[in-house]
mmCIF file of C-alpha atoms and ligand atoms in Angstrom:
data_model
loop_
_atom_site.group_PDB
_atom_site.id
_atom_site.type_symbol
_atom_site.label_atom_id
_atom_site.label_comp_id
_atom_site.label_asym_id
_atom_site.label_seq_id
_atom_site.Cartn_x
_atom_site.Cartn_y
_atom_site.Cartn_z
ATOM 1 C CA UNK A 1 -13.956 14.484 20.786
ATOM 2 C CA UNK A 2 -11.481 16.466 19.797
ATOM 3 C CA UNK A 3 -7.598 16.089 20.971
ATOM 4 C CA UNK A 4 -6.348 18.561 22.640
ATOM 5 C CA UNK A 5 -3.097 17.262 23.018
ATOM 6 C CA UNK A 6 0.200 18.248 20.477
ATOM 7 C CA UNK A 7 0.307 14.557 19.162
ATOM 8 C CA UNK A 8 2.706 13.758 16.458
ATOM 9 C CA UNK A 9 1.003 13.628 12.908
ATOM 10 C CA UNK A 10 1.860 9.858 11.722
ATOM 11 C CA UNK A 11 0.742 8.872 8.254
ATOM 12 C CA UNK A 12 2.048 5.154 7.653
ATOM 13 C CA UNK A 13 0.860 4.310 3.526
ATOM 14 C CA UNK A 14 2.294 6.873 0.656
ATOM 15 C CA UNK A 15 3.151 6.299 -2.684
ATOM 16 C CA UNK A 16 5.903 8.350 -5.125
ATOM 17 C CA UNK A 17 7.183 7.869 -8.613
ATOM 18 C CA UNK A 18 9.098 4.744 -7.397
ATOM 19 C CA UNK A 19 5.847 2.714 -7.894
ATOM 20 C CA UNK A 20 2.193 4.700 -9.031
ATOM 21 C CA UNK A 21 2.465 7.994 -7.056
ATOM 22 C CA UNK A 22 2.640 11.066 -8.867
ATOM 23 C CA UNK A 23 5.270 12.804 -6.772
ATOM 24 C CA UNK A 24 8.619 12.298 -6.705
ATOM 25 C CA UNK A 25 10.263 11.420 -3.071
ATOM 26 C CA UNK A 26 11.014 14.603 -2.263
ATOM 27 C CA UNK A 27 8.066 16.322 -3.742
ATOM 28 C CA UNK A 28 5.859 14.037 -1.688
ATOM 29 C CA UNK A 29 8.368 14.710 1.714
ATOM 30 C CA UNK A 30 7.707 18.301 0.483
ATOM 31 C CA UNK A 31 3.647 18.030 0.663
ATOM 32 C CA UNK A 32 3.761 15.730 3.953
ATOM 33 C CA UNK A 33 5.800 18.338 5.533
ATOM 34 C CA UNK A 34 3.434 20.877 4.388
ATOM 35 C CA UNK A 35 0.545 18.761 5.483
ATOM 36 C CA UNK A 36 1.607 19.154 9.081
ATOM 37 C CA UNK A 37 2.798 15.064 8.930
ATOM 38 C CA UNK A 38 5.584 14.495 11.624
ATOM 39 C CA UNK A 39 6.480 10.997 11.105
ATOM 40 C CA UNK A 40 5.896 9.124 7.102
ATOM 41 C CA UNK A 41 5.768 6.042 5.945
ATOM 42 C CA UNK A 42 6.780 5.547 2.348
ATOM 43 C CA UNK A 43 5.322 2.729 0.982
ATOM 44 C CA UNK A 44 5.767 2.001 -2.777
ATOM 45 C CA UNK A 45 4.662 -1.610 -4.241
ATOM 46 C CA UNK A 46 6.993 -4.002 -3.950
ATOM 47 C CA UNK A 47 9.575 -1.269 -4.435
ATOM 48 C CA UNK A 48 12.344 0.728 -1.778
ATOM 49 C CA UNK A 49 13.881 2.718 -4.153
ATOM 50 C CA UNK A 50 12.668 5.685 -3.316
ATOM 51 C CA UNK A 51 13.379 5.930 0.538
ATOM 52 C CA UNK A 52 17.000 7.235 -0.002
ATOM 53 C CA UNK A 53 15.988 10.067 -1.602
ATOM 54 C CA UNK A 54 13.003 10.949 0.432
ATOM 55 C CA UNK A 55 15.172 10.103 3.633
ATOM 56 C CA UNK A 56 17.291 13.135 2.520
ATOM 57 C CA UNK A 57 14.512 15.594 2.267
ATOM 58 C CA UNK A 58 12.703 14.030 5.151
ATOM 59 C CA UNK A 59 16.225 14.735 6.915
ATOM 60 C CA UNK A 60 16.343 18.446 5.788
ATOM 61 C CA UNK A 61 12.742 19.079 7.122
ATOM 62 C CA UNK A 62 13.563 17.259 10.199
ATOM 63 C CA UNK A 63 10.821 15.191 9.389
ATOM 64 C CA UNK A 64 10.846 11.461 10.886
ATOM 65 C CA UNK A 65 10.906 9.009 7.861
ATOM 66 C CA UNK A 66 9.750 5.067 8.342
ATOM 67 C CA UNK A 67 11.225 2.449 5.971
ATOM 68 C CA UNK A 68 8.081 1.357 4.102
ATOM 69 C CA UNK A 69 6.877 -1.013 1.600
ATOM 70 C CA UNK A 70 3.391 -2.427 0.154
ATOM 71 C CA UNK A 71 3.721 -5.788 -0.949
ATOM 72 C CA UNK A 72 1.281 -7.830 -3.728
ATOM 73 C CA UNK A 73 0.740 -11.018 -1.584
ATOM 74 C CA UNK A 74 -1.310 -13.783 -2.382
ATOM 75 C CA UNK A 75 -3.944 -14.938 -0.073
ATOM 76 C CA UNK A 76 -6.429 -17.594 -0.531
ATOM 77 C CA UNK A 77 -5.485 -16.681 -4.190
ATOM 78 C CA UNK A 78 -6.393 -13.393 -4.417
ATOM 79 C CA UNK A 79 -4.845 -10.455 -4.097
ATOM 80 C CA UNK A 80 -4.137 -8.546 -0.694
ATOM 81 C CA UNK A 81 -1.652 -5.923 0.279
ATOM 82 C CA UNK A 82 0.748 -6.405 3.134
ATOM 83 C CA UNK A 83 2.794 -3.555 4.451
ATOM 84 C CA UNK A 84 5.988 -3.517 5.472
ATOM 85 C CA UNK A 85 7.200 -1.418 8.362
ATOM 86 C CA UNK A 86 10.487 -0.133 9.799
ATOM 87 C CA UNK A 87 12.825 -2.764 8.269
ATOM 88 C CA UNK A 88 16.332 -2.530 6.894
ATOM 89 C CA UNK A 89 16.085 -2.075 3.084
ATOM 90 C CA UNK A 90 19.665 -3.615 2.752
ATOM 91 C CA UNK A 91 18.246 -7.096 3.491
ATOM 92 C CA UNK A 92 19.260 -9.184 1.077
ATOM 93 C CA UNK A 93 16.290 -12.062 0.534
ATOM 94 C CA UNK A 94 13.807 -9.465 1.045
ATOM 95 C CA UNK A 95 15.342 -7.368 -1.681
ATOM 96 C CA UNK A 96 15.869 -10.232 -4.006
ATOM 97 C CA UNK A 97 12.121 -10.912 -3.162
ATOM 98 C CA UNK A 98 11.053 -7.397 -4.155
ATOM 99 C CA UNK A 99 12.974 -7.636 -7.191
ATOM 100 C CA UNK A 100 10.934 -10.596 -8.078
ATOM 101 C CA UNK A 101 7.959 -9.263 -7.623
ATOM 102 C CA UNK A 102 8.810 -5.988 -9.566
ATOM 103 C CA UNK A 103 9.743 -8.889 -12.698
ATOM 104 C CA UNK A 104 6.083 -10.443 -12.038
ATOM 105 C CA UNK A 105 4.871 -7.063 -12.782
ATOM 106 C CA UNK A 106 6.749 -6.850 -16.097
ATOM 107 C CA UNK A 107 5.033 -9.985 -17.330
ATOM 108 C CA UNK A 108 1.725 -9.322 -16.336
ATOM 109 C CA UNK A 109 2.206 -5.966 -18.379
ATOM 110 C CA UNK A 110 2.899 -7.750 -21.336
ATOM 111 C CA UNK A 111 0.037 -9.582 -21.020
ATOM 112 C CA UNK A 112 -2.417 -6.865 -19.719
ATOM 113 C CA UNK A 113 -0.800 -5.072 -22.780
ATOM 114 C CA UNK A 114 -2.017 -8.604 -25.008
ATOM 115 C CA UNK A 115 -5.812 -8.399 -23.515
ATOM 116 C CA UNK A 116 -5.823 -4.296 -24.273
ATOM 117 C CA UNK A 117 -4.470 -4.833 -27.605
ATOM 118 C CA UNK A 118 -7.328 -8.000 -28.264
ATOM 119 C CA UNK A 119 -10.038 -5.474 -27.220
ATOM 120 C CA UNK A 120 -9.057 -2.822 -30.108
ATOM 121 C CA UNK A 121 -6.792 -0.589 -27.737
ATOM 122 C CA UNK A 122 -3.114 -0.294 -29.016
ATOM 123 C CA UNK A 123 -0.126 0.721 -27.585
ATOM 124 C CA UNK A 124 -0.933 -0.143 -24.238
ATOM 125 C CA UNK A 125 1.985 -1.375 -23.057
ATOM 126 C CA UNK A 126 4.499 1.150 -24.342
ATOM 127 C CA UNK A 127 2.142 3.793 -23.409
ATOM 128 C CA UNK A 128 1.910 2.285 -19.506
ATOM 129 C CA UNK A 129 5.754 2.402 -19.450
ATOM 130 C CA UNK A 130 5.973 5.696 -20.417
ATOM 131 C CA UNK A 131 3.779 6.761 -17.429
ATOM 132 C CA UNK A 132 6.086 4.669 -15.365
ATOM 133 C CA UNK A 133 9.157 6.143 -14.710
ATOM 134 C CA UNK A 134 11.033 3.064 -15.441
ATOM 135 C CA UNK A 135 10.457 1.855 -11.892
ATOM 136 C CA UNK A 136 7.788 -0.589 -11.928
ATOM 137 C CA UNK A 137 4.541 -0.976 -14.085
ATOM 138 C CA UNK A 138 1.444 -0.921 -12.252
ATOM 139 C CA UNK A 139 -2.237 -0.913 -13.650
ATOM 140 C CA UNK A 140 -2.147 2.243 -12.619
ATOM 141 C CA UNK A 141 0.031 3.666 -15.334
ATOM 142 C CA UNK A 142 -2.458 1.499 -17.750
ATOM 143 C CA UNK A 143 -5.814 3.166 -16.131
ATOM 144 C CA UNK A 144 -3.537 6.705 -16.875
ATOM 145 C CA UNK A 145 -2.667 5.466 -20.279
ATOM 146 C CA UNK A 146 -6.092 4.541 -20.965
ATOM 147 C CA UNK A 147 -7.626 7.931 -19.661
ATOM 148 C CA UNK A 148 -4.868 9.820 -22.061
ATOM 149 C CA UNK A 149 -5.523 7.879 -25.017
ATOM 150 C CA UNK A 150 -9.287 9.015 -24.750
ATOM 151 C CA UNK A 151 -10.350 5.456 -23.760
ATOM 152 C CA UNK A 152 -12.077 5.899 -20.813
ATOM 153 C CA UNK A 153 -12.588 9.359 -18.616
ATOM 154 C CA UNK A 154 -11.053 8.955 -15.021
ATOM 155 C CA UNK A 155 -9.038 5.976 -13.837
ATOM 156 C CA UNK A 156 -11.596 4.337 -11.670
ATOM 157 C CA UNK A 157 -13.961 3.644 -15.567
ATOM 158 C CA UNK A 158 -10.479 1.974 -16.531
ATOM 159 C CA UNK A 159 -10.350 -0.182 -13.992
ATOM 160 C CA UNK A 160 -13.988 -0.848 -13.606
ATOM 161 C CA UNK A 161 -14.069 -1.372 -17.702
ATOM 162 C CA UNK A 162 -10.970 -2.943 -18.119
ATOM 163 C CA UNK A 163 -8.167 -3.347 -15.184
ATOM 164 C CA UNK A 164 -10.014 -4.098 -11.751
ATOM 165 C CA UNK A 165 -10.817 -7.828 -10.646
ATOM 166 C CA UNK A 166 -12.327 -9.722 -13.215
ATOM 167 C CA UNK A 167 -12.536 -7.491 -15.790
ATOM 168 C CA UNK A 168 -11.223 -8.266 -19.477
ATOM 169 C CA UNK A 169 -7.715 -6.987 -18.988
ATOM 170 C CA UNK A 170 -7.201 -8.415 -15.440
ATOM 171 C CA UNK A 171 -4.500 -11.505 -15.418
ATOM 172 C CA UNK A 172 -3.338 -12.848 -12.130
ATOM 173 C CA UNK A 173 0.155 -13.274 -11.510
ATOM 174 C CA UNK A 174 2.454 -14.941 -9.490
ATOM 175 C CA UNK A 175 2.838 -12.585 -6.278
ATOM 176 C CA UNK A 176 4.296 -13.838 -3.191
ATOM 177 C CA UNK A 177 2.297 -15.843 -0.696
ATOM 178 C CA UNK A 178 1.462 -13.987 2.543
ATOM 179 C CA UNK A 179 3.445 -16.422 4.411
ATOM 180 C CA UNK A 180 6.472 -15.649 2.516
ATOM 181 C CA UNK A 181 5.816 -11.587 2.430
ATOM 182 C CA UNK A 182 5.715 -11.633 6.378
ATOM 183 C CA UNK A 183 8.733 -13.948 6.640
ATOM 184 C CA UNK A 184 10.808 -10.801 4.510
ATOM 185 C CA UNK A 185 9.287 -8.506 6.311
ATOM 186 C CA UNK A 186 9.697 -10.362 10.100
ATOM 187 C CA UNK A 187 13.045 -11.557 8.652
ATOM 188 C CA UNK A 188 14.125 -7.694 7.657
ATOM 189 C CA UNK A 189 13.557 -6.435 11.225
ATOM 190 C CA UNK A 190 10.595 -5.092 10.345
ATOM 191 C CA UNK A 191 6.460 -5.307 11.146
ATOM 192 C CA UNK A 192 3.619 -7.029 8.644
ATOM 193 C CA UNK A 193 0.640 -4.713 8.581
ATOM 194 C CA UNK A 194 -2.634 -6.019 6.081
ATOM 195 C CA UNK A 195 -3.319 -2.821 4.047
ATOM 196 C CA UNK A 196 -6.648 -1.150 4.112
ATOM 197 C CA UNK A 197 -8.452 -4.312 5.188
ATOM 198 C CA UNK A 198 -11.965 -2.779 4.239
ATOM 199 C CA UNK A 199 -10.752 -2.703 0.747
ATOM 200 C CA UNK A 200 -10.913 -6.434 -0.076
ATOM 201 C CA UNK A 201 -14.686 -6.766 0.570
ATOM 202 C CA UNK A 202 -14.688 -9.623 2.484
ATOM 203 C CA UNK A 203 -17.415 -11.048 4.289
ATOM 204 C CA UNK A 204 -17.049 -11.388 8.411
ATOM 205 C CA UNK A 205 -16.171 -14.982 8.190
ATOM 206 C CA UNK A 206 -13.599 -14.655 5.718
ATOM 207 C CA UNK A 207 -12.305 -11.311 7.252
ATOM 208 C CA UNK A 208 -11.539 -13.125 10.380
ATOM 209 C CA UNK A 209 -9.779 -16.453 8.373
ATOM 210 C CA UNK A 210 -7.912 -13.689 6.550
ATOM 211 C CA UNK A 211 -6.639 -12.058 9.768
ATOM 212 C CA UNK A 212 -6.349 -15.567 12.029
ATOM 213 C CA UNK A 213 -3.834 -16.915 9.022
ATOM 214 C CA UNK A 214 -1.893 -13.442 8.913
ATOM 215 C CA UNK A 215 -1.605 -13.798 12.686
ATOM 216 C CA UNK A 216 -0.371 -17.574 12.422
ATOM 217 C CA UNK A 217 2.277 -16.025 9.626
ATOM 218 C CA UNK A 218 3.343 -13.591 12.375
ATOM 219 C CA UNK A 219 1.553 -10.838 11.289
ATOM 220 C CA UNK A 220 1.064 -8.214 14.081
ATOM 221 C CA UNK A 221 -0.512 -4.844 12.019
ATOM 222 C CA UNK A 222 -3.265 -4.039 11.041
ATOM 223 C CA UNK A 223 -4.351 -0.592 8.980
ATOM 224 C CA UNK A 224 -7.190 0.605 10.902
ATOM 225 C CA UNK A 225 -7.684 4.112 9.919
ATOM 226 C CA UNK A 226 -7.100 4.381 6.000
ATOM 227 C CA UNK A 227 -7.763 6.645 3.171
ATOM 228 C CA UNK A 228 -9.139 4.219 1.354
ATOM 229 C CA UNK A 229 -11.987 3.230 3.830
ATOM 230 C CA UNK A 230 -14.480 5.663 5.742
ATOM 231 C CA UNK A 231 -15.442 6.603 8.903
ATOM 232 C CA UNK A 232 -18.001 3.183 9.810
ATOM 233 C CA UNK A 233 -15.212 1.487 7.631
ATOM 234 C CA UNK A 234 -12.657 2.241 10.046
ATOM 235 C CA UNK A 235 -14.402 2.385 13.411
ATOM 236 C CA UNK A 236 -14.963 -1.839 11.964
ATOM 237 C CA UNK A 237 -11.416 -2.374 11.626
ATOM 238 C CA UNK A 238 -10.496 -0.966 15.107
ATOM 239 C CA UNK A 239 -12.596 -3.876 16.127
ATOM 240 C CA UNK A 240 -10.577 -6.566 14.704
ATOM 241 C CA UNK A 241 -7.874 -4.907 15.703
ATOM 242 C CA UNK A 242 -9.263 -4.955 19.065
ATOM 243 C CA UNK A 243 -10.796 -8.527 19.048
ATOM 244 C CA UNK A 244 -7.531 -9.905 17.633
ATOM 245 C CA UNK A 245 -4.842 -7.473 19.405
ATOM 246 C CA UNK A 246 -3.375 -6.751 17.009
ATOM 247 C CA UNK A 247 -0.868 -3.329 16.492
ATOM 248 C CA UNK A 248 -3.140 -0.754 14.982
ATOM 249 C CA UNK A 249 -1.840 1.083 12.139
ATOM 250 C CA UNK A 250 -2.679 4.396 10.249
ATOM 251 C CA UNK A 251 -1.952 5.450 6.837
ATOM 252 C CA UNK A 252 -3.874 7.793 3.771
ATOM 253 C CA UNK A 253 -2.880 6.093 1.045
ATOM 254 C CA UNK A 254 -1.625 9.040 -0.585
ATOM 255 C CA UNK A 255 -0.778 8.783 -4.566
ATOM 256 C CA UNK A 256 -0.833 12.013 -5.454
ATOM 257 C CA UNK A 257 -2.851 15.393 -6.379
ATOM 258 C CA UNK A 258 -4.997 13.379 -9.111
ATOM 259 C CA UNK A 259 -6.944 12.210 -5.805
ATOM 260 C CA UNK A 260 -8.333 15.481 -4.652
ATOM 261 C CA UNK A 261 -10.820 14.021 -2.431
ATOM 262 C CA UNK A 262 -7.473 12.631 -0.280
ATOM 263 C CA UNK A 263 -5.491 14.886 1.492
ATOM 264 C CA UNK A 264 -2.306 14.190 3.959
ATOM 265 C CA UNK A 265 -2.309 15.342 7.309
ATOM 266 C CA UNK A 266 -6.332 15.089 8.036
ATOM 267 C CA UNK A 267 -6.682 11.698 8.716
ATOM 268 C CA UNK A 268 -8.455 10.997 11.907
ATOM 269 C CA UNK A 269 -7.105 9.610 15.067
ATOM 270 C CA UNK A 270 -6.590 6.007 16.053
ATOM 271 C CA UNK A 271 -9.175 5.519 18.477
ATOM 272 C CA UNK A 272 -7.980 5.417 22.118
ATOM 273 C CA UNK A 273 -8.455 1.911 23.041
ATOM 274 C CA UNK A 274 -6.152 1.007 19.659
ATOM 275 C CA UNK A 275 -2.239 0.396 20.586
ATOM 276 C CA UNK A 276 -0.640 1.939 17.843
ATOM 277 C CA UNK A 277 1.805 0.125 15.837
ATOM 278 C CA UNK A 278 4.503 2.893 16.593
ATOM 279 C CA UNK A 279 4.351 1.841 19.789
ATOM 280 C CA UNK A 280 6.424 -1.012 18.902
ATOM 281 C CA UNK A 281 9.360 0.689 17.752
ATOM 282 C CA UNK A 282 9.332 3.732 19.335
ATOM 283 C CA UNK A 283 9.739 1.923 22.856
ATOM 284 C CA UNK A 284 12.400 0.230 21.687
ATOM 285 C CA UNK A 285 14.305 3.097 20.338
ATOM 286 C CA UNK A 286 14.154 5.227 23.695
ATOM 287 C CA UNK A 287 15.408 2.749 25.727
HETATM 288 P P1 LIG B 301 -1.232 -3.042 -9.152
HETATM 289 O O1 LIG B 301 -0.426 -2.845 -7.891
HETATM 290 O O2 LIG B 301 -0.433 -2.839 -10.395
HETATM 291 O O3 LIG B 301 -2.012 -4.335 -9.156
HETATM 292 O O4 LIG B 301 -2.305 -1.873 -9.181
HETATM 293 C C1 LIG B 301 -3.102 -1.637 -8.067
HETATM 294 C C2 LIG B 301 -3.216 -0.146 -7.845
HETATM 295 O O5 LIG B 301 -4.228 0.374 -8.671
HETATM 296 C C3 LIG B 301 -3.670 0.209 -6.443
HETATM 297 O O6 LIG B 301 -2.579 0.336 -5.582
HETATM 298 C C4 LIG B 301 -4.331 1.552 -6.636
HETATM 299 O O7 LIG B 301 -3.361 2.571 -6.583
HETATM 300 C C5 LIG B 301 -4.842 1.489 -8.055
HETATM 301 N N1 LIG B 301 -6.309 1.256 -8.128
HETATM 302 C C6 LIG B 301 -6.991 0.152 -7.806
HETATM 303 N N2 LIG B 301 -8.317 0.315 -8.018
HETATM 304 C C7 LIG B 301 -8.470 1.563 -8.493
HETATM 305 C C8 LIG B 301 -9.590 2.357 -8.930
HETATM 306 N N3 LIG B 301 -10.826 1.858 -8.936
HETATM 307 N N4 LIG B 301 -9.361 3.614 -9.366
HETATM 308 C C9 LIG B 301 -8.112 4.118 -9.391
HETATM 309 N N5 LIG B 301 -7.024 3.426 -8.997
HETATM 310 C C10 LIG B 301 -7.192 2.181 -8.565
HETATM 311 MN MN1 LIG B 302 -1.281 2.069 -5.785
HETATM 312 MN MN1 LIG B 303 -2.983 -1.150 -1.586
HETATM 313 MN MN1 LIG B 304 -1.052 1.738 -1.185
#
């Protein structure tokens, strides 16, 4: 049913140039504005160096901007995404933590650089860097290396050829456990969110070990409605959310104009029944 009502536009997941989006801060502040978003999230892997600068634009626009990050976490030993929300950046262990993480992520370059290089595809590394910006490597600047170097044609045949799980130039790396991302994040002042939880592909059982050990970490968020899942995908997840009360959160996922299909600004509602993770901190700001 449509909504009637003048309900801020909140979009809680973006990406700039301070980890694999393709905008800069205030480029992407720029777009969201234009996108009719009235509160933002930025949310850069295991990276915060981009909020000053988008705080500054976001300031200029009036916009409302929401301290943000997307941290590689380790669960059951694979890989998950836990976002961080509404935290103070200038907390020390969680910035020594991110810092960390952003060194992991130099390593496992080298090495995804190693397996490229085995598999007759030079340069890697140095190319990936150059997409990078200097901020932090991310496969993503190896699927765009790999697309410009004629290797494969889009980024999703580089990371179903080469990058994605299990593939030939996939290493794992040491990211921080789950229970240590939520204790920065809880720690920080802030709220632990599990990033597009369609994404991982889990079965029900595991879905629900996934989200009762999150919970027992202190988790409380959960990304209902996200870019990367669709309508049925989402409708799921406000299940969970419902099943498990925990805060529902919404986000696009946003990386930048190279995903066409993904715009800012059109994501649907949280469904009704959902209590939105805002909720948290915006009743504790007006009183
Ligand atoms: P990393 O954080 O370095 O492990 O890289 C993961 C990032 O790769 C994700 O945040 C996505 O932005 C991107 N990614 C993952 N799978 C795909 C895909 N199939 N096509 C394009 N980008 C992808
Ligand atoms: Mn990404
Ligand atoms: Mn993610
Ligand atoms: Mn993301």
């Amino acid at each position: 049913m449509p909504d009637i009502e003048n309900k801020p536009c909140y979009d809680l997941h973006s990406h700039s140039t301070s980890s694999d989006g393709e905008l800069s801060p205030t480029a992407l502040i720029d777009y969201a504005h234009e996108k009719g978003v009235d509160v933002l999230a930025l949310t850069d892997h295991d990276n915060t160096a981009g909020i000053a600068e988008a705080r500054a634009q976001a300031d200029k626009l009036g916009m409302s901007l929401i301290n943000g990050v997307e941290v590689s976490s380790i669960w059951n030993k694979r890989l998950v995404h836990i976002v961080g929300l509404n935290f103070d950046i200038d907390n020390e262990p969680f910035q020594i933590g991110l810092a960390n993480l952003r060194e992991q992520r130099e390593e496992r370059g080298e090495r995804i650089g190693q397996r490229l290089e085995k598999l007759g595809i030079s340069g890697a590394l140095a190319g990936a860097r150059a997409f990078s910006n200097g901020q932090i490597l991310s496969r993503t600047h190896f699927a765009r290396f790999l697309v410009a170097s004629g290797a494969v044609k889009n980024p999703n045949e580089a990371f179903k050829k080469y990058l994605g799980d299990g593939k030939p130039a996939c290493v794992t790396s040491e990211w921080a456990s789950m229970e240590q991302t939520v204790e920065w994040i809880k720690n920080a002042g802030g709220h632990a969110v599990i990033a597009h939880p369609a994404r991982y592909k889990l079965s029900a059982t595991r879905l629900r070990l996934f989200i009762e050990d999150f919970i027992e970490c202190g988790g409380q968020g959960f990304e209902v409605v996200s870019g990367s899942q669709d309508a049925a995908e989402n409708r799921k997840m406000a299940d969970y959310a419902l099943r498990y009360e925990l805060y529902a959160s919404k986000g696009s996922d946003y990386h930048g104009p190279n995903q066409p299909w993904l715009s800012m600004g059109k994501m649907p509602d949280l469904p009704a029944v959902c209590t939105p993770i805002w909720s948290l901190w915006e009743n504790s700001t007006s009183s």
